[in-house]
PDB file of C-alpha atoms in Angstrom:
ATOM      1  CA  MET A 256      -6.824  -7.703 -33.123  1.00 91.00           C
ATOM      2  CA  TYR A 257      -4.865  -5.799 -30.468  1.00 90.00           C
ATOM      3  CA  VAL A 258      -5.215  -6.915 -26.892  1.00 92.00           C
ATOM      4  CA  GLU A 259      -3.658  -6.013 -23.845  1.00 91.00           C
ATOM      5  CA  PHE A 260      -4.466  -8.655 -20.598  1.00 93.00           C
ATOM      6  CA  HIS A 261      -3.602  -8.989 -16.716  1.00 93.00           C
ATOM      7  CA  HIS A 262      -1.744 -12.074 -15.441  1.00 94.00           C
ATOM      8  CA  ARG A 263       0.949 -13.447 -13.124  1.00 91.00           C
ATOM      9  CA  SER A 264       4.057 -14.733 -13.846  1.00 93.00           C
ATOM     10  CA  GLU A 265       6.236 -17.485 -12.796  1.00 92.00           C
ATOM     11  CA  ILE A 266       9.416 -15.729 -13.901  1.00 94.00           C
ATOM     12  CA  LEU A 267      10.794 -12.983 -11.481  1.00 95.00           C
ATOM     13  CA  HIS A 268       8.433 -13.712  -9.326  1.00 93.00           C
ATOM     14  CA  ARG A 269      10.154 -13.967  -6.193  1.00 95.00           C
ATOM     15  CA  THR A 270      12.251 -10.901  -7.141  1.00 96.00           C
ATOM     16  CA  LEU A 271       9.685  -9.018  -7.717  1.00 95.00           C
ATOM     17  CA  ARG A 272       7.621  -9.717  -4.937  1.00 93.00           C
ATOM     18  CA  GLU A 273      10.619  -8.630  -3.001  1.00 94.00           C
ATOM     19  CA  VAL A 274      11.436  -4.923  -4.670  1.00 93.00           C
ATOM     20  CA  GLU A 275       9.628  -1.845  -4.636  1.00 90.00           C
ATOM     21  CA  GLY A 276      10.293   1.465  -6.158  1.00 87.00           C
ATOM     22  CA  ILE A 277      11.032  -0.103  -9.730  1.00 90.00           C
ATOM     23  CA  GLU A 278       8.873  -0.918 -13.067  1.00 90.00           C
ATOM     24  CA  VAL A 279       9.802  -3.650 -15.618  1.00 94.00           C
ATOM     25  CA  VAL A 280       9.449  -4.125 -19.070  1.00 92.00           C
ATOM     26  CA  VAL A 281       9.913  -6.797 -21.222  1.00 94.00           C
ATOM     27  CA  ARG A 282      10.186  -6.126 -25.020  1.00 84.00           C
ATOM     28  CA  ASP A 283      11.432  -8.874 -26.765  1.00 88.00           C
ATOM     29  CA  LEU A 284      10.409 -12.828 -25.972  1.00 91.00           C
ATOM     30  CA  ALA A 285      11.919 -15.934 -27.863  1.00 91.00           C
ATOM     31  CA  THR A 286      12.175 -19.394 -27.506  1.00 89.00           C
ATOM     32  CA  GLY A 287      12.346 -23.124 -29.268  1.00 82.00           C
ATOM     33  CA  PRO A 288      12.142 -26.445 -29.180  1.00 79.00           C
ATOM     34  CA  GLU A 289      15.455 -27.424 -27.262  1.00 84.00           C
ATOM     35  CA  THR A 290      15.486 -23.793 -25.811  1.00 89.00           C
ATOM     36  CA  PRO A 291      14.203 -22.204 -22.419  1.00 93.00           C
ATOM     37  CA  LEU A 292      12.114 -18.911 -22.452  1.00 95.00           C
ATOM     38  CA  ARG A 293      14.150 -15.871 -23.260  1.00 96.00           C
ATOM     39  CA  LEU A 294      14.185 -12.086 -22.792  1.00 96.00           C
ATOM     40  CA  THR A 295      15.103  -8.484 -22.575  1.00 96.00           C
ATOM     41  CA  ALA A 296      13.753  -6.534 -19.272  1.00 95.00           C
ATOM     42  CA  ALA A 297      14.308  -2.756 -18.498  1.00 93.00           C
ATOM     43  CA  VAL A 298      14.386  -2.079 -14.954  1.00 94.00           C
ATOM     44  CA  THR A 299      14.270   1.791 -14.020  1.00 91.00           C
ATOM     45  CA  GLY A 300      13.694   3.198 -10.056  1.00 89.00           C
ATOM     46  CA  ASP A 301      15.143   3.400  -6.892  1.00 88.00           C
ATOM     47  CA  GLY A 302      14.848  -0.670  -6.595  1.00 90.00           C
ATOM     48  CA  CYS A 303      17.256  -1.065  -9.443  1.00 90.00           C
ATOM     49  CA  GLY A 304      19.983  -2.340  -7.037  1.00 90.00           C
ATOM     50  CA  ARG A 305      17.800  -4.047  -4.709  1.00 93.00           C
ATOM     51  CA  PHE A 306      16.505  -5.905  -7.807  1.00 94.00           C
ATOM     52  CA  HIS A 307      20.006  -6.477  -9.455  1.00 93.00           C
ATOM     53  CA  ALA A 308      20.872  -8.316  -6.080  1.00 93.00           C
ATOM     54  CA  LEU A 309      18.013 -10.574  -5.827  1.00 96.00           C
ATOM     55  CA  VAL A 310      17.569 -11.240  -9.415  1.00 95.00           C
ATOM     56  CA  ALA A 311      20.525 -13.472 -10.150  1.00 92.00           C
ATOM     57  CA  GLU A 312      19.280 -15.761  -6.924  1.00 94.00           C
ATOM     58  CA  ASP A 313      16.069 -16.102  -8.563  1.00 96.00           C
ATOM     59  CA  PRO A 314      14.810 -20.030  -8.625  1.00 96.00           C
ATOM     60  CA  SER A 315      12.984 -18.953 -12.038  1.00 96.00           C
ATOM     61  CA  VAL A 316      16.185 -17.510 -13.693  1.00 97.00           C
ATOM     62  CA  GLY A 317      18.931 -20.069 -15.440  1.00 96.00           C
ATOM     63  CA  GLU A 318      20.913 -17.842 -16.561  1.00 96.00           C
ATOM     64  CA  LEU A 319      21.416 -13.510 -16.524  1.00 96.00           C
ATOM     65  CA  LYS A 320      23.483 -10.910 -18.779  1.00 96.00           C
ATOM     66  CA  LEU A 321      23.425  -7.190 -17.603  1.00 96.00           C
ATOM     67  CA  LEU A 322      23.456  -5.778 -20.910  1.00 95.00           C
ATOM     68  CA  GLU A 323      22.975  -1.745 -19.667  1.00 92.00           C
ATOM     69  CA  ASP A 324      24.099  -0.750 -16.189  1.00 91.00           C
ATOM     70  CA  GLY A 325      22.909   2.613 -14.432  1.00 79.00           C
ATOM     71  CA  ASP A 326      21.791   3.999 -11.085  1.00 76.00           C
ATOM     72  CA  LEU A 327      18.063   3.792 -12.140  1.00 77.00           C
ATOM     73  CA  ARG A 328      18.083   1.902 -14.986  1.00 86.00           C
ATOM     74  CA  ARG A 329      19.408  -1.397 -16.085  1.00 92.00           C
ATOM     75  CA  LEU A 330      18.833  -3.817 -18.790  1.00 94.00           C
ATOM     76  CA  TYR A 331      18.874  -7.475 -18.225  1.00 97.00           C
ATOM     77  CA  TRP A 332      19.386 -10.460 -20.974  1.00 97.00           C
ATOM     78  CA  ILE A 333      17.556 -13.535 -18.878  1.00 97.00           C
ATOM     79  CA  GLU A 334      16.836 -17.060 -19.859  1.00 97.00           C
ATOM     80  CA  ALA A 335      14.543 -18.749 -17.792  1.00 96.00           C
ATOM     81  CA  VAL A 336      14.503 -22.002 -16.262  1.00 96.00           C
ATOM     82  CA  PRO A 337      13.220 -24.732 -18.720  1.00 93.00           C
ATOM     83  CA  GLY A 338       9.684 -25.680 -18.435  1.00 90.00           C
ATOM     84  CA  THR A 339       7.869 -22.512 -16.922  1.00 92.00           C
ATOM     85  CA  THR A 340       4.359 -22.245 -17.130  1.00 92.00           C
ATOM     86  CA  ASP A 341       5.124 -18.694 -18.983  1.00 93.00           C
ATOM     87  CA  GLN A 342       7.335 -20.798 -21.674  1.00 93.00           C
ATOM     88  CA  ARG A 343       4.217 -23.115 -22.480  1.00 92.00           C
ATOM     89  CA  ALA A 344       1.826 -19.692 -22.501  1.00 93.00           C
ATOM     90  CA  TYR A 345       4.594 -17.992 -25.182  1.00 93.00           C
ATOM     91  CA  GLU A 346       4.209 -21.339 -27.402  1.00 93.00           C
ATOM     92  CA  ALA A 347       0.577 -21.294 -27.616  1.00 93.00           C
ATOM     93  CA  ALA A 348       0.341 -18.078 -27.993  1.00 94.00           C
ATOM     94  CA  ILE A 349       2.461 -18.400 -31.611  1.00 93.00           C
ATOM     95  CA  ASP A 350       0.776 -21.424 -32.250  1.00 94.00           C
ATOM     96  CA  SER A 351      -2.599 -19.524 -31.996  1.00 95.00           C
ATOM     97  CA  GLY A 352      -0.819 -16.360 -34.719  1.00 95.00           C
ATOM     98  CA  GLY A 353      -0.131 -14.373 -31.685  1.00 95.00           C
ATOM     99  CA  VAL A 354       2.465 -11.468 -31.764  1.00 93.00           C
ATOM    100  CA  TYR A 355       4.038 -10.486 -28.686  1.00 93.00           C
ATOM    101  CA  LEU A 356       4.602  -6.886 -28.295  1.00 92.00           C
ATOM    102  CA  GLN A 357       5.636  -5.917 -24.594  1.00 91.00           C
ATOM    103  CA  SER A 358       4.989  -6.750 -21.004  1.00 94.00           C
ATOM    104  CA  ARG A 359       4.551  -4.218 -18.360  1.00 92.00           C
ATOM    105  CA  TRP A 360       5.118  -5.369 -14.060  1.00 91.00           C
ATOM    106  CA  ASP A 361       2.521  -3.056 -12.595  1.00 80.00           C
ATOM    107  CA  GLY A 362       3.456  -3.907  -8.945  1.00 84.00           C
ATOM    108  CA  GLU A 363       1.115  -6.869  -8.665  1.00 83.00           C
ATOM    109  CA  GLY A 364       0.862  -8.255 -11.928  1.00 89.00           C
ATOM    110  CA  TRP A 365       1.328  -8.057 -15.484  1.00 94.00           C
ATOM    111  CA  TYR A 366      -0.108  -6.471 -18.067  1.00 92.00           C
ATOM    112  CA  THR A 367       1.209  -7.552 -21.907  1.00 94.00           C
ATOM    113  CA  THR A 368       0.238  -6.593 -24.708  1.00 92.00           C
ATOM    114  CA  MET A 369      -0.199  -8.919 -28.401  1.00 94.00           C
ATOM    115  CA  ASN A 370      -1.764  -8.930 -31.738  1.00 94.00           C
ATOM    116  CA  TYR A 371      -4.206 -11.091 -33.263  1.00 95.00           C
ATOM    117  CA  PRO A 372      -5.301 -12.181 -36.533  1.00 95.00           C
ATOM    118  CA  ASP A 373      -8.634 -11.997 -35.876  1.00 94.00           C
ATOM    119  CA  GLN A 374     -11.059 -13.160 -32.656  1.00 93.00           C
ATOM    120  CA  GLU A 375     -11.032 -16.938 -33.225  1.00 95.00           C
ATOM    121  CA  CYS A 376      -7.159 -17.125 -33.272  1.00 95.00           C
ATOM    122  CA  PHE A 377      -7.740 -14.980 -29.513  1.00 95.00           C
ATOM    123  CA  ARG A 378      -9.803 -17.314 -28.212  1.00 94.00           C
ATOM    124  CA  ASP A 379      -7.889 -20.353 -29.212  1.00 95.00           C
ATOM    125  CA  TYR A 380      -5.229 -18.648 -27.048  1.00 95.00           C
ATOM    126  CA  ARG A 381      -7.249 -18.402 -24.531  1.00 94.00           C
ATOM    127  CA  GLN A 382      -7.867 -22.000 -24.488  1.00 93.00           C
ATOM    128  CA  ARG A 383      -4.586 -22.923 -25.000  1.00 92.00           C
ATOM    129  CA  ILE A 384      -3.155 -21.215 -21.819  1.00 91.00           C
ATOM    130  CA  ASP A 385      -6.215 -22.266 -20.149  1.00 90.00           C
ATOM    131  CA  ASP A 386      -4.729 -25.937 -20.555  1.00 88.00           C
ATOM    132  CA  ALA A 387      -1.187 -24.888 -19.923  1.00 85.00           C
ATOM    133  CA  GLY A 388      -2.097 -23.557 -16.223  1.00 87.00           C
ATOM    134  CA  MET A 389      -1.710 -19.431 -16.980  1.00 90.00           C
ATOM    135  CA  GLU A 390      -4.989 -17.250 -16.342  1.00 91.00           C
ATOM    136  CA  ILE A 391      -5.519 -14.133 -17.935  1.00 93.00           C
ATOM    137  CA  GLU A 392      -7.667 -11.035 -17.943  1.00 93.00           C
ATOM    138  CA  PRO A 393      -8.324  -9.090 -20.660  1.00 92.00           C
ATOM    139  CA  THR A 394      -8.313  -5.055 -19.975  1.00 88.00           C
ATOM    140  CA  VAL A 395      -8.327  -3.812 -24.017  1.00 85.00           C
ATOM    141  CA  VAL A 396      -9.657  -5.129 -26.930  1.00 88.00           C
ATOM    142  CA  ARG A 397      -9.499  -3.677 -30.058  1.00 86.00           C
ATOM    143  CA  VAL A 398     -11.092  -5.338 -32.726  1.00 87.00           C
ATOM    144  CA  GLY A 399     -10.170  -4.709 -36.308  1.00 82.00           C
ATOM    145  CA  ARG A 400      -7.104  -3.026 -34.862  1.00 78.00           C
ATOM    146  CA  TYR A 401      -3.091  -4.169 -34.939  1.00 80.00           C
ATOM    147  CA  LEU A 402      -0.386  -2.380 -33.479  1.00 75.00           C
ATOM    148  CA  LEU A 403       2.930  -2.045 -34.455  1.00 71.00           C
ATOM    149  CA  SER A 404       4.571  -1.550 -31.437  1.00 69.00           C
ATOM    150  CA  GLY A 405       3.710  -2.394 -27.719  1.00 67.00           C
ATOM    151  CA  GLY A 406       1.668   1.037 -27.379  1.00 63.00           C
ATOM    152  CA  ALA A 407       0.503   2.699 -24.083  1.00 61.00           C
ATOM    153  CA  PHE A 408      -0.660   0.480 -21.396  1.00 63.00           C
ATOM    154  CA  ASN A 409      -3.763   1.432 -19.450  1.00 62.00           C
ATOM    155  CA  LEU A 410      -4.543   3.956 -22.349  1.00 71.00           C
ATOM    156  CA  THR A 411      -8.570   3.712 -22.049  1.00 76.00           C
ATOM    157  CA  GLU A 412     -10.565   4.113 -25.265  1.00 76.00           C
ATOM    158  CA  LYS A 413     -11.971   7.417 -23.361  1.00 86.00           C
ATOM    159  CA  GLN A 414      -8.425   8.505 -22.847  1.00 87.00           C
ATOM    160  CA  GLU A 415      -7.707   7.435 -26.465  1.00 83.00           C
ATOM    161  CA  ALA A 416     -10.842   9.684 -27.789  1.00 87.00           C
ATOM    162  CA  VAL A 417      -9.541  12.234 -26.342  1.00 92.00           C
ATOM    163  CA  LEU A 418      -6.666  12.301 -27.687  1.00 89.00           C
ATOM    164  CA  LEU A 419      -7.325  11.786 -30.874  1.00 87.00           C
ATOM    165  CA  GLU A 420      -9.929  14.364 -30.629  1.00 91.00           C
ATOM    166  CA  ALA A 421      -7.080  16.591 -29.575  1.00 93.00           C
ATOM    167  CA  ILE A 422      -4.592  15.635 -32.446  1.00 92.00           C
ATOM    168  CA  GLU A 423      -7.344  16.291 -35.119  1.00 90.00           C
ATOM    169  CA  GLY A 424      -8.259  19.442 -33.502  1.00 92.00           C
ATOM    170  CA  GLY A 425      -5.123  21.054 -33.646  1.00 93.00           C
ATOM    171  CA  TYR A 426      -4.888  20.917 -29.429  1.00 94.00           C
ATOM    172  CA  PHE A 427      -0.690  20.137 -29.760  1.00 92.00           C
ATOM    173  CA  GLU A 428      -0.126  22.692 -32.945  1.00 92.00           C
ATOM    174  CA  VAL A 429       1.521  26.213 -32.257  1.00 92.00           C
ATOM    175  CA  PRO A 430      -0.490  27.889 -32.153  1.00 92.00           C
ATOM    176  CA  ARG A 431      -3.213  26.088 -30.657  1.00 93.00           C
ATOM    177  CA  GLY A 432      -5.884  24.790 -33.493  1.00 93.00           C
ATOM    178  CA  SER A 433      -8.959  24.446 -30.159  1.00 93.00           C
ATOM    179  CA  THR A 434      -9.292  24.822 -26.662  1.00 94.00           C
ATOM    180  CA  LEU A 435      -9.548  22.084 -23.845  1.00 94.00           C
ATOM    181  CA  GLY A 436     -12.667  23.530 -23.580  1.00 95.00           C
ATOM    182  CA  GLN A 437     -13.806  22.839 -27.317  1.00 95.00           C
ATOM    183  CA  ILE A 438     -12.152  19.697 -27.243  1.00 94.00           C
ATOM    184  CA  ALA A 439     -14.710  18.771 -24.211  1.00 95.00           C
ATOM    185  CA  ASP A 440     -17.727  20.139 -25.684  1.00 95.00           C
ATOM    186  CA  ARG A 441     -17.230  17.838 -29.117  1.00 93.00           C
ATOM    187  CA  LEU A 442     -17.012  14.484 -27.033  1.00 93.00           C
ATOM    188  CA  SER A 443     -20.120  15.920 -24.425  1.00 94.00           C
ATOM    189  CA  ILE A 444     -18.133  15.715 -21.189  1.00 95.00           C
ATOM    190  CA  SER A 445     -16.639  18.583 -18.639  1.00 95.00           C
ATOM    191  CA  GLU A 446     -13.180  20.053 -19.080  1.00 94.00           C
ATOM    192  CA  GLN A 447     -12.355  18.648 -16.375  1.00 95.00           C
ATOM    193  CA  ALA A 448     -12.972  15.231 -17.337  1.00 94.00           C
ATOM    194  CA  ALA A 449     -10.953  16.052 -20.646  1.00 94.00           C
ATOM    195  CA  SER A 450      -8.126  17.450 -18.958  1.00 95.00           C
ATOM    196  CA  GLU A 451      -7.513  14.129 -16.324  1.00 94.00           C
ATOM    197  CA  ARG A 452      -8.259  11.967 -19.501  1.00 93.00           C
ATOM    198  CA  LEU A 453      -5.417  13.841 -21.571  1.00 93.00           C
ATOM    199  CA  ARG A 454      -3.266  14.104 -18.709  1.00 93.00           C
ATOM    200  CA  ARG A 455      -3.169  10.222 -17.878  1.00 89.00           C
ATOM    201  CA  ALA A 456      -3.076   9.521 -22.014  1.00 87.00           C
ATOM    202  CA  MET A 457       0.373  11.959 -22.000  1.00 89.00           C
ATOM    203  CA  GLU A 458       1.679  10.004 -19.223  1.00 85.00           C
ATOM    204  CA  SER A 459       0.951   6.201 -20.236  1.00 79.00           C
ATOM    205  CA  LEU A 460       2.654   7.621 -23.493  1.00 79.00           C
ATOM    206  CA  ALA A 461       5.771   9.495 -22.384  1.00 79.00           C
ATOM    207  CA  ARG A 462       6.595   6.703 -19.911  1.00 71.00           C
ATOM    208  CA  ALA A 463       6.125   4.084 -23.001  1.00 66.00           C
ATOM    209  CA  ALA A 464       8.065   6.542 -25.149  1.00 64.00           C
ATOM    210  CA  VAL A 465      10.801   6.967 -22.153  1.00 61.00           C
ATOM    211  CA  THR A 466      11.469   3.012 -21.863  1.00 53.00           C
ATOM    212  CA  ASN A 467      11.561   2.067 -25.349  1.00 48.00           C
ATOM    213  CA  THR A 468      13.908   5.264 -26.139  1.00 42.00           C
ATOM    214  CA  ALA A 469      16.550   3.669 -23.771  1.00 40.00           C
ATOM    215  CA  GLU A 470      16.403   0.696 -25.255  1.00 40.00           C
ATOM    216  CA  GLU A 471      16.967   1.743 -28.706  1.00 39.00           C
ATOM    217  CA  GLY A 472      20.486   2.067 -30.119  1.00 37.00           C
ATOM    218  CA  LEU A 473      21.991  -0.333 -27.522  1.00 33.00           C
ATOM    219  CA  VAL A 474      25.083  -2.279 -29.134  1.00 34.00           C
ATOM    220  CA  VAL A 475      26.252  -5.480 -27.588  1.00 32.00           C
ATOM    221  CA  ASP A 476      29.089  -6.966 -29.037  1.00 35.00           C
ATOM    222  CA  ASP A 477      29.169 -10.896 -29.095  1.00 32.00           C
TER     223      ASP A 477
END
């Protein structure tokens, strides 16, 4: 099953609290019996410089490496300090059969996407992270779905339905196989509602694609 949930994090908390105008996406997490949580984070937006000025002094950061430097996009390798709640939560996820996909900072907290073998495994994870001291708020649960990428955050079931109908109806083909009005009729919604859901869905997909593209092809020498 595929799940998205909202939560808060100790890692980067002070830095993110003081910086506006950025988007942060974490796509890689790892830890071990003798190593703290390690992650790769892509930071984009007007606040990149401010983030860079503060992150090295963040009390949650044990070690930091700048992998890619740009005016509006920077890529970091971060090792957190040992023993954070996030590390215990990640270990609980692995123990419960979870597969981490991606996390995105939304200005107030984090949206994280993960896969689990089934509902029982996810329930086990929720019990484990409760014991670890982290609270989560599930926002999307797709039983029977197992995605292989981070997906698009905040893509609701209604937005997903419009996208699916648009694809199956040939809306994106040249020439178009259907109109927005026809999509709306098939879903029994107004054309305005169909247009708004489709635009929001496409924005989420575009943001995810741009972030993923920024991280693909990166070569880091040892």
